[in-house]
Amino acid sequence: MPRPSAARVNKAFAAPPDRALGGGRWHTCGLNRPPECGRIGTKVEHRSACDRAADGSLKRDSAVTAPVRKVIHVDMDAFYASVEQRDDPALRGRPVAVGGSRERGVVAAASYEARVFGVRSAMPSVTARRLCPDLVFVRPRFEVYRGISEEIRTVFSEHTPVIEPLSLDEAYLDVTENLQGLPTATLVARAIRAAIRERTGLVASAGVSYNKFLAKVASDYRKPDALFVITPEMGPAFVEDLAIGRFHGIGPVTETKMRRLGIHTGRDLKARSLEELTAILGSAAPYYHGVARGIDERPVRAHRIRKSIGAENTFSDDSADLDVLAERLAPILDKVAGACAAKGLRGRTVTLKVKFSDFAQVTRARSLASPVGDRASLEAISLGLLRDLYPLRRSVRLLGVALSALDHGESPEPLQLGLAI
């Protein structure tokens, strides 16, 4: 039976989550009658085949012998805000922002009621209040969030030792082999979501696929409270129709630049050669060249410690004016402070990165006795480092800020916000 067209794949993925997950004729494969299931009649047999297809254990080509990885990405839905709504019934159903205040700071997390108004994490509180005048600001309780995160990590560890935490509320799991002996990754994901709900009263979304990139795309595709599967059969066609802004790591600045160059979807990205992508994306080009084809060889790495949090922007026009550069530094600081708040992290070393119009680059750093992560401290230190460079002999084309020597119990890999171009 022929492989489903990209249009059919996308139509199938547009089905409501309950149907895509097994109600009626729809199953975990996300397709009405996928090729692997074309000759399978009963509902039970259909489910079994779909689950095996999602895990790559049902092969169409007997020549394919390489084992297919089984990766789950779990993401707690509006984690901090959901905890506050769980613990305070008066907040339920109301737009809630965790972090900052009505006058200053940044939003660490926003409830789904707040997101309807456009409120997002890492957004300045003033902007959030303007978008949603009835927004309720709640002070973060990171010790509470860390405790719940440990409960969630315990659930993960009951199914696999290969856990790569990305933050308190997000992790990759490699369940190619799982400790419970469940036959499919889809069943593992279902069990994990059910256990999290039962033990914490909170909701998690999960994505199941054969690599990290697609697992993360899948977990985000039907949020909140969803389990979504991208099978090996579906992966390449699914990526082709994926909007470029939904590729993890491509921020608004990079997305705008790519759209100007005619790259709007994964199909457009796939059409570009590695050399063309290198001119646009620099060292990140090989990664995006691969994921545009549904390929991501990155392993799930357990116990990797995050070393830094950073963000940088390349400007459309160069400048040597301190006031202009201070203004351009503001959104960079918003990103870093927002990430610190969202991840519950602080650091003892602030580094300023400056790239000049001739592409020469310098960095300046300041180490502190006590860790910081709030925007006011980051701004004061970064602007001080920038002022120390004056007078400038060249204009500046890029600014970046990074926070390192992080103060945490256990956190994963370095986080780079946005993609400079």
Coordinates of C-alpha atoms in Angstrom, one line a residue:
M1 CA 0.0 0.0 0.0
P2 CA 1.5 3.4 -0.9
R3 CA 2.9 5.8 1.7
P4 CA 0.3 8.4 2.8
S5 CA 0.7 11.9 1.3
A6 CA 1.9 14.9 3.3
A7 CA -1.6 16.3 3.1
R8 CA -3.2 13.2 4.5
V9 CA -0.6 13.1 7.3
N10 CA -1.4 16.7 8.3
K11 CA -5.2 16.1 8.0
A12 CA -4.8 13.1 10.4
F13 CA -2.7 15.2 12.8
A14 CA -5.5 17.8 12.8
A15 CA -7.8 15.3 14.4
P16 CA -8.9 16.0 18.1
P17 CA -6.4 14.5 20.6
D18 CA -8.8 11.9 21.9
R19 CA -9.3 10.5 18.4
A20 CA -5.6 10.7 17.5
L21 CA -4.9 8.7 20.7
G22 CA -7.2 5.8 20.1
G23 CA -10.9 6.6 20.0
G24 CA -12.9 5.1 17.2
R25 CA -10.8 4.2 14.2
W26 CA -8.0 6.6 15.1
H27 CA -4.9 5.3 17.0
T28 CA -1.5 6.3 18.3
C29 CA -0.1 6.4 14.8
G30 CA -2.2 9.5 14.2
L31 CA -3.5 8.0 10.9
N32 CA -6.9 6.6 10.0
R33 CA -5.6 3.6 8.2
P34 CA -1.8 3.8 8.1
P35 CA 0.1 1.5 5.7
E36 CA 1.2 -0.9 8.4
C37 CA -2.5 -1.3 9.5
G38 CA -4.1 -1.6 6.0
R39 CA -4.7 -5.3 6.3
I40 CA -5.6 -5.4 10.0
G41 CA -9.3 -5.6 10.8
T42 CA -10.0 -5.7 14.5
K43 CA -9.7 -2.8 16.8
V44 CA -7.4 -4.6 19.1
E45 CA -5.2 -5.7 16.3
H46 CA -5.2 -2.2 14.8
R47 CA -4.1 -0.7 18.1
S48 CA -1.3 -3.3 18.5
A49 CA 0.0 -2.6 14.9
C50 CA -0.2 1.2 15.4
D51 CA 1.7 1.0 18.6
R52 CA 4.4 -1.2 17.0
A53 CA 4.6 1.2 14.1
A54 CA 5.1 4.1 16.4
D55 CA 8.0 2.4 17.9
G56 CA 9.5 1.2 14.6
S57 CA 9.1 -2.4 15.5
L58 CA 6.7 -3.1 12.6
K59 CA 8.8 -2.6 9.4
R60 CA 7.6 -2.3 5.8
D61 CA 11.0 -3.1 4.4
S62 CA 12.6 -6.3 5.6
A63 CA 16.0 -4.9 4.6
V64 CA 15.7 -2.3 7.3
T65 CA 17.5 -3.8 10.3
A66 CA 18.8 -0.8 12.2
P67 CA 17.1 -0.5 15.6
V68 CA 14.8 2.5 15.9
R69 CA 15.1 4.6 19.0
K70 CA 12.1 5.3 21.2
V71 CA 12.2 8.8 22.6
I72 CA 9.6 10.6 24.8
H73 CA 9.6 14.3 25.5
V74 CA 7.5 15.2 28.6
D75 CA 6.6 18.8 29.2
M76 CA 4.4 19.9 32.2
D77 CA 1.7 22.2 31.1
A78 CA 2.1 25.7 32.4
F79 CA 4.0 24.1 35.3
Y80 CA 4.5 27.0 37.8
A81 CA 1.1 28.5 37.1
S82 CA -0.6 25.2 37.3
V83 CA 1.0 24.5 40.7
E84 CA -0.3 27.8 42.0
Q85 CA -3.8 27.2 40.6
R86 CA -3.7 23.7 42.2
D87 CA -2.8 25.0 45.6
D88 CA -5.1 28.1 45.6
P89 CA -8.6 27.4 44.3
A90 CA -9.2 31.2 44.0
L91 CA -6.7 31.3 41.1
R92 CA -8.4 28.5 39.1
G93 CA -9.9 29.8 35.8
R94 CA -8.2 33.1 36.2
P95 CA -5.2 34.5 34.1
V96 CA -2.1 34.0 36.3
A97 CA 1.5 35.1 35.9
V98 CA 4.2 33.6 38.1
G99 CA 7.1 36.0 38.7
G100 CA 7.8 39.7 38.5
S101 CA 5.1 42.1 39.6
R102 CA 2.7 44.4 37.9
E103 CA 5.3 47.1 37.7
R104 CA 8.6 45.4 37.0
G105 CA 10.4 42.1 36.4
V106 CA 9.6 39.4 33.9
V107 CA 7.0 36.6 33.7
A108 CA 8.4 33.2 34.6
A109 CA 5.3 31.3 33.6
A110 CA 1.8 32.1 32.4
S111 CA -1.4 30.1 32.9
Y112 CA -3.3 29.1 29.8
E113 CA -6.0 31.6 30.7
A114 CA -3.3 34.3 30.5
R115 CA -1.8 32.9 27.2
V116 CA -5.2 33.6 25.5
F117 CA -4.3 37.3 25.9
G118 CA -0.8 36.8 24.5
V119 CA 1.0 36.6 27.8
R120 CA 4.2 34.5 27.6
S121 CA 7.1 33.5 29.8
A122 CA 10.2 35.8 29.6
M123 CA 7.8 38.7 28.8
P124 CA 8.3 42.0 30.8
S125 CA 5.6 42.3 33.4
V126 CA 4.6 45.7 32.1
T127 CA 3.9 44.2 28.7
A128 CA 2.0 41.3 30.2
R129 CA -0.2 43.7 32.3
R130 CA -0.9 45.8 29.2
L131 CA -2.1 42.7 27.3
C132 CA -4.1 41.4 30.2
P133 CA -5.2 44.1 32.7
D134 CA -6.8 41.4 35.0
L135 CA -3.6 39.4 35.2
V136 CA -3.0 38.0 38.7
F137 CA 0.7 38.1 39.6
V138 CA 2.0 35.4 42.0
R139 CA 5.4 35.3 43.6
P140 CA 7.3 32.1 42.6
R141 CA 7.8 29.3 45.1
F142 CA 10.8 27.5 43.6
E143 CA 11.3 25.2 46.5
V144 CA 7.8 23.9 46.0
Y145 CA 8.4 23.5 42.3
R146 CA 11.6 21.7 42.9
G147 CA 9.9 19.3 45.2
I148 CA 7.2 18.5 42.7
S149 CA 9.8 18.1 40.0
E150 CA 11.5 15.5 42.1
E151 CA 8.2 13.6 42.3
I152 CA 7.9 13.7 38.5
R153 CA 11.6 12.6 38.1
T154 CA 10.7 9.6 40.3
V155 CA 8.0 8.7 37.9
F156 CA 10.4 8.9 35.0
S157 CA 13.0 6.7 36.8
E158 CA 10.4 4.0 37.3
H159 CA 10.4 3.5 33.5
T160 CA 14.0 4.3 32.4
P161 CA 17.3 5.4 33.8
V162 CA 18.1 7.4 30.7
I163 CA 16.6 10.8 31.5
E164 CA 17.8 14.1 30.2
P165 CA 16.2 16.9 32.2
L166 CA 15.9 20.2 30.5
S167 CA 14.4 22.1 33.4
L168 CA 12.2 21.5 36.4
D169 CA 9.2 20.8 34.1
E170 CA 10.7 19.2 31.0
A171 CA 12.8 16.2 30.1
Y172 CA 13.7 13.7 27.4
L173 CA 13.5 10.0 28.1
D174 CA 15.0 7.2 26.0
V175 CA 12.7 4.2 26.4
T176 CA 14.1 2.0 23.7
E177 CA 14.4 -0.4 26.6
N178 CA 12.0 0.3 29.5
L179 CA 12.0 -1.0 33.1
Q180 CA 8.4 -2.0 33.2
G181 CA 8.6 -4.2 30.1
L182 CA 5.8 -2.3 28.3
P183 CA 5.8 -3.3 24.6
T184 CA 5.6 0.2 23.1
A185 CA 6.9 3.7 23.9
T186 CA 3.3 5.0 23.5
L187 CA 2.2 2.8 26.4
V188 CA 5.1 4.1 28.5
A189 CA 4.1 7.7 27.8
R190 CA 0.5 6.9 28.7
A191 CA 1.6 5.3 32.0
I192 CA 3.9 8.3 32.8
R193 CA 1.2 10.9 32.2
A194 CA -1.3 8.9 34.3
A195 CA 1.2 8.6 37.2
I196 CA 2.0 12.3 37.1
R197 CA -1.6 13.2 37.3
E198 CA -2.4 10.8 40.1
R199 CA 0.6 11.7 42.3
T200 CA 0.8 15.5 41.7
G201 CA -2.6 16.5 40.4
L202 CA -0.9 18.2 37.5
V203 CA -1.1 17.6 33.7
A204 CA 1.7 16.7 31.4
S205 CA 1.9 16.6 27.7
A206 CA 4.1 14.0 26.0
G207 CA 5.5 13.5 22.5
V208 CA 6.7 10.1 21.2
S209 CA 9.0 9.7 18.3
Y210 CA 12.2 8.2 17.0
N211 CA 14.4 11.1 17.8
K212 CA 14.6 14.1 20.2
F213 CA 13.7 16.8 17.7
L214 CA 10.4 15.1 16.6
A215 CA 9.6 14.0 20.2
K216 CA 9.7 17.7 21.3
V217 CA 7.7 18.8 18.3
A218 CA 5.1 16.1 19.1
S219 CA 4.8 17.1 22.8
D220 CA 4.1 20.7 21.8
Y221 CA 1.8 19.9 18.9
R222 CA -1.5 19.3 20.9
K223 CA -0.8 21.0 24.2
P224 CA -2.2 21.1 26.8
D225 CA -3.0 17.6 28.2
A226 CA -2.0 15.6 25.1
L227 CA -0.1 12.6 24.0
F228 CA 1.1 12.9 20.3
V229 CA 3.0 10.4 18.3
I230 CA 5.1 10.9 15.1
T231 CA 6.1 7.6 13.6
P232 CA 9.1 6.8 11.5
E233 CA 6.8 6.5 8.5
M234 CA 5.3 9.9 9.2
G235 CA 8.4 11.9 10.2
P236 CA 9.9 13.2 7.0
A237 CA 6.5 14.3 5.5
F238 CA 5.5 15.8 8.8
V239 CA 8.6 17.9 9.0
E240 CA 8.2 19.2 5.4
D241 CA 4.9 20.9 6.3
L242 CA 6.1 22.2 9.7
A243 CA 6.2 26.0 9.9
I244 CA 9.8 27.2 10.3
G245 CA 8.9 29.0 13.5
R246 CA 8.0 25.6 15.1
F247 CA 11.6 24.3 14.7
H248 CA 13.0 24.3 18.2
G249 CA 15.9 26.8 18.5
I250 CA 14.7 29.1 15.7
G251 CA 13.7 32.3 17.5
P252 CA 11.7 35.3 16.1
V253 CA 14.8 37.1 14.8
T254 CA 16.1 34.0 12.9
E255 CA 12.6 33.2 11.7
T256 CA 12.1 36.7 10.2
K257 CA 15.5 36.4 8.4
M258 CA 14.7 33.0 7.0
R259 CA 11.2 34.1 5.8
R260 CA 12.9 37.0 4.0
L261 CA 15.0 34.4 2.2
G262 CA 11.9 32.4 1.2
I263 CA 12.2 29.7 3.9
H264 CA 8.8 29.3 5.4
T265 CA 8.5 25.5 6.1
G266 CA 10.5 22.4 6.6
R267 CA 10.2 21.8 2.9
D268 CA 11.8 25.1 2.1
L269 CA 14.6 24.3 4.6
K270 CA 15.1 20.9 3.1
A271 CA 15.5 22.4 -0.4
R272 CA 18.6 24.4 0.7
S273 CA 22.0 22.9 0.5
L274 CA 24.3 22.6 3.5
E275 CA 26.4 25.4 2.1
E276 CA 23.4 27.7 1.7
L277 CA 22.3 26.9 5.3
T278 CA 25.8 27.5 6.6
A279 CA 25.7 31.0 5.2
I280 CA 22.4 31.6 7.0
L281 CA 22.8 29.6 10.2
G282 CA 26.6 29.2 10.7
S283 CA 27.6 26.3 12.9
A284 CA 24.0 25.3 13.5
A285 CA 23.5 24.5 9.8
P286 CA 24.3 20.7 9.9
Y287 CA 21.7 20.2 12.7
Y288 CA 18.9 21.9 10.8
H289 CA 20.0 20.3 7.5
G290 CA 19.4 17.0 9.3
V291 CA 16.2 17.7 11.1
A292 CA 14.6 19.1 7.9
R293 CA 14.9 15.5 6.7
G294 CA 13.6 14.0 10.0
I295 CA 17.1 13.1 11.1
D296 CA 18.4 13.9 14.6
E297 CA 21.2 11.6 15.9
R298 CA 21.6 13.4 19.3
P299 CA 21.4 10.9 22.1
V300 CA 19.4 11.3 25.2
R301 CA 22.1 12.2 27.8
A302 CA 21.4 11.5 31.4
H303 CA 22.8 13.8 34.1
R304 CA 24.3 16.5 31.9
I305 CA 24.7 19.6 33.9
R306 CA 23.8 23.0 32.4
K307 CA 26.8 25.3 32.4
S308 CA 25.3 28.6 31.3
I309 CA 22.2 30.5 30.2
G310 CA 22.6 33.0 27.4
A311 CA 21.1 35.0 24.6
E312 CA 22.4 37.2 21.8
N313 CA 21.1 39.3 19.0
T314 CA 22.6 40.4 15.7
F315 CA 21.4 43.8 14.6
S316 CA 20.1 44.9 11.2
D317 CA 22.3 48.0 11.4
D318 CA 25.6 48.6 13.4
S319 CA 25.9 51.3 16.1
A320 CA 28.5 52.7 18.5
D321 CA 26.0 54.9 20.4
L322 CA 25.8 53.8 24.1
D323 CA 22.1 54.7 24.4
V324 CA 21.2 52.8 21.3
L325 CA 23.2 49.7 22.4
A326 CA 21.7 49.9 25.9
E327 CA 18.2 49.9 24.3
R328 CA 19.2 46.9 22.1
L329 CA 20.5 45.1 25.2
A330 CA 17.1 45.2 26.9
P331 CA 15.4 42.3 25.0
I332 CA 18.5 40.2 25.5
L333 CA 18.3 40.8 29.2
D334 CA 14.6 40.0 29.2
K335 CA 15.4 36.6 27.7
V336 CA 18.1 35.7 30.1
A337 CA 16.2 36.9 33.2
G338 CA 13.1 35.1 32.0
A339 CA 15.0 31.9 31.5
C340 CA 16.5 32.2 35.0
A341 CA 13.1 32.7 36.4
A342 CA 11.5 29.8 34.4
K343 CA 14.3 27.4 35.3
G344 CA 14.8 28.5 38.9
L345 CA 18.5 29.3 38.3
R346 CA 21.0 31.9 39.3
G347 CA 24.7 32.4 38.4
R348 CA 27.8 34.0 39.7
T349 CA 29.5 35.1 36.5
V350 CA 28.0 37.5 34.0
T351 CA 29.6 37.7 30.5
L352 CA 29.1 40.3 27.9
K353 CA 29.8 39.4 24.3
V354 CA 30.4 42.1 21.7
K355 CA 31.0 41.6 18.0
F356 CA 32.1 44.6 16.0
S357 CA 31.3 45.6 12.4
D358 CA 34.6 44.1 11.2
F359 CA 33.5 40.8 12.9
A360 CA 36.2 41.1 15.6
Q361 CA 34.8 39.9 18.9
V362 CA 35.5 40.6 22.6
T363 CA 34.1 39.3 25.8
R364 CA 34.1 40.9 29.2
A365 CA 33.0 39.1 32.4
R366 CA 32.4 39.9 36.0
S367 CA 32.3 37.3 38.8
L368 CA 30.2 37.8 41.9
A369 CA 30.3 36.6 45.5
S370 CA 26.6 35.8 45.5
P371 CA 24.5 34.4 42.6
V372 CA 22.1 36.6 40.6
G373 CA 19.4 36.0 38.1
D374 CA 17.1 39.0 38.3
R375 CA 16.8 41.4 35.5
A376 CA 17.9 44.5 37.5
S377 CA 21.2 42.8 38.5
L378 CA 21.9 41.5 35.0
E379 CA 21.2 44.9 33.5
A380 CA 23.5 46.8 36.0
I381 CA 26.4 44.4 35.4
S382 CA 26.0 44.1 31.7
L383 CA 25.8 47.9 31.1
G384 CA 28.8 48.3 33.4
L385 CA 30.8 45.9 31.3
L386 CA 29.6 47.7 28.1
R387 CA 30.5 51.1 29.4
D388 CA 34.0 49.9 30.3
L389 CA 34.6 49.3 26.5
Y390 CA 34.2 53.0 25.7
P391 CA 35.3 54.8 23.8
L392 CA 34.7 52.4 20.9
R393 CA 36.7 52.6 17.7
R394 CA 34.2 50.5 15.7
S395 CA 30.4 50.1 15.7
V396 CA 28.7 47.0 17.2
R397 CA 26.8 44.4 15.2
L398 CA 26.0 41.9 17.9
L399 CA 25.5 41.8 21.7
G400 CA 25.1 38.8 23.9
V401 CA 24.8 38.2 27.6
A402 CA 25.5 34.9 29.4
L403 CA 25.2 33.8 33.0
S404 CA 27.4 31.0 34.1
A405 CA 28.7 29.4 37.3
L406 CA 25.1 28.5 37.9
D407 CA 23.7 27.8 41.3
H408 CA 21.6 24.7 41.0
G409 CA 21.1 21.2 42.5
E410 CA 20.8 19.4 39.2
S411 CA 20.2 20.9 35.8
P412 CA 20.9 19.9 32.2
E413 CA 22.8 21.2 29.3
P414 CA 23.7 24.8 28.3
L415 CA 20.7 26.8 27.2
Q416 CA 21.1 29.3 24.3
L417 CA 18.0 31.4 23.8
G418 CA 17.3 32.3 20.2
L419 CA 19.7 31.8 17.3
A420 CA 21.9 34.7 16.3
I421 CA 22.4 35.3 12.5

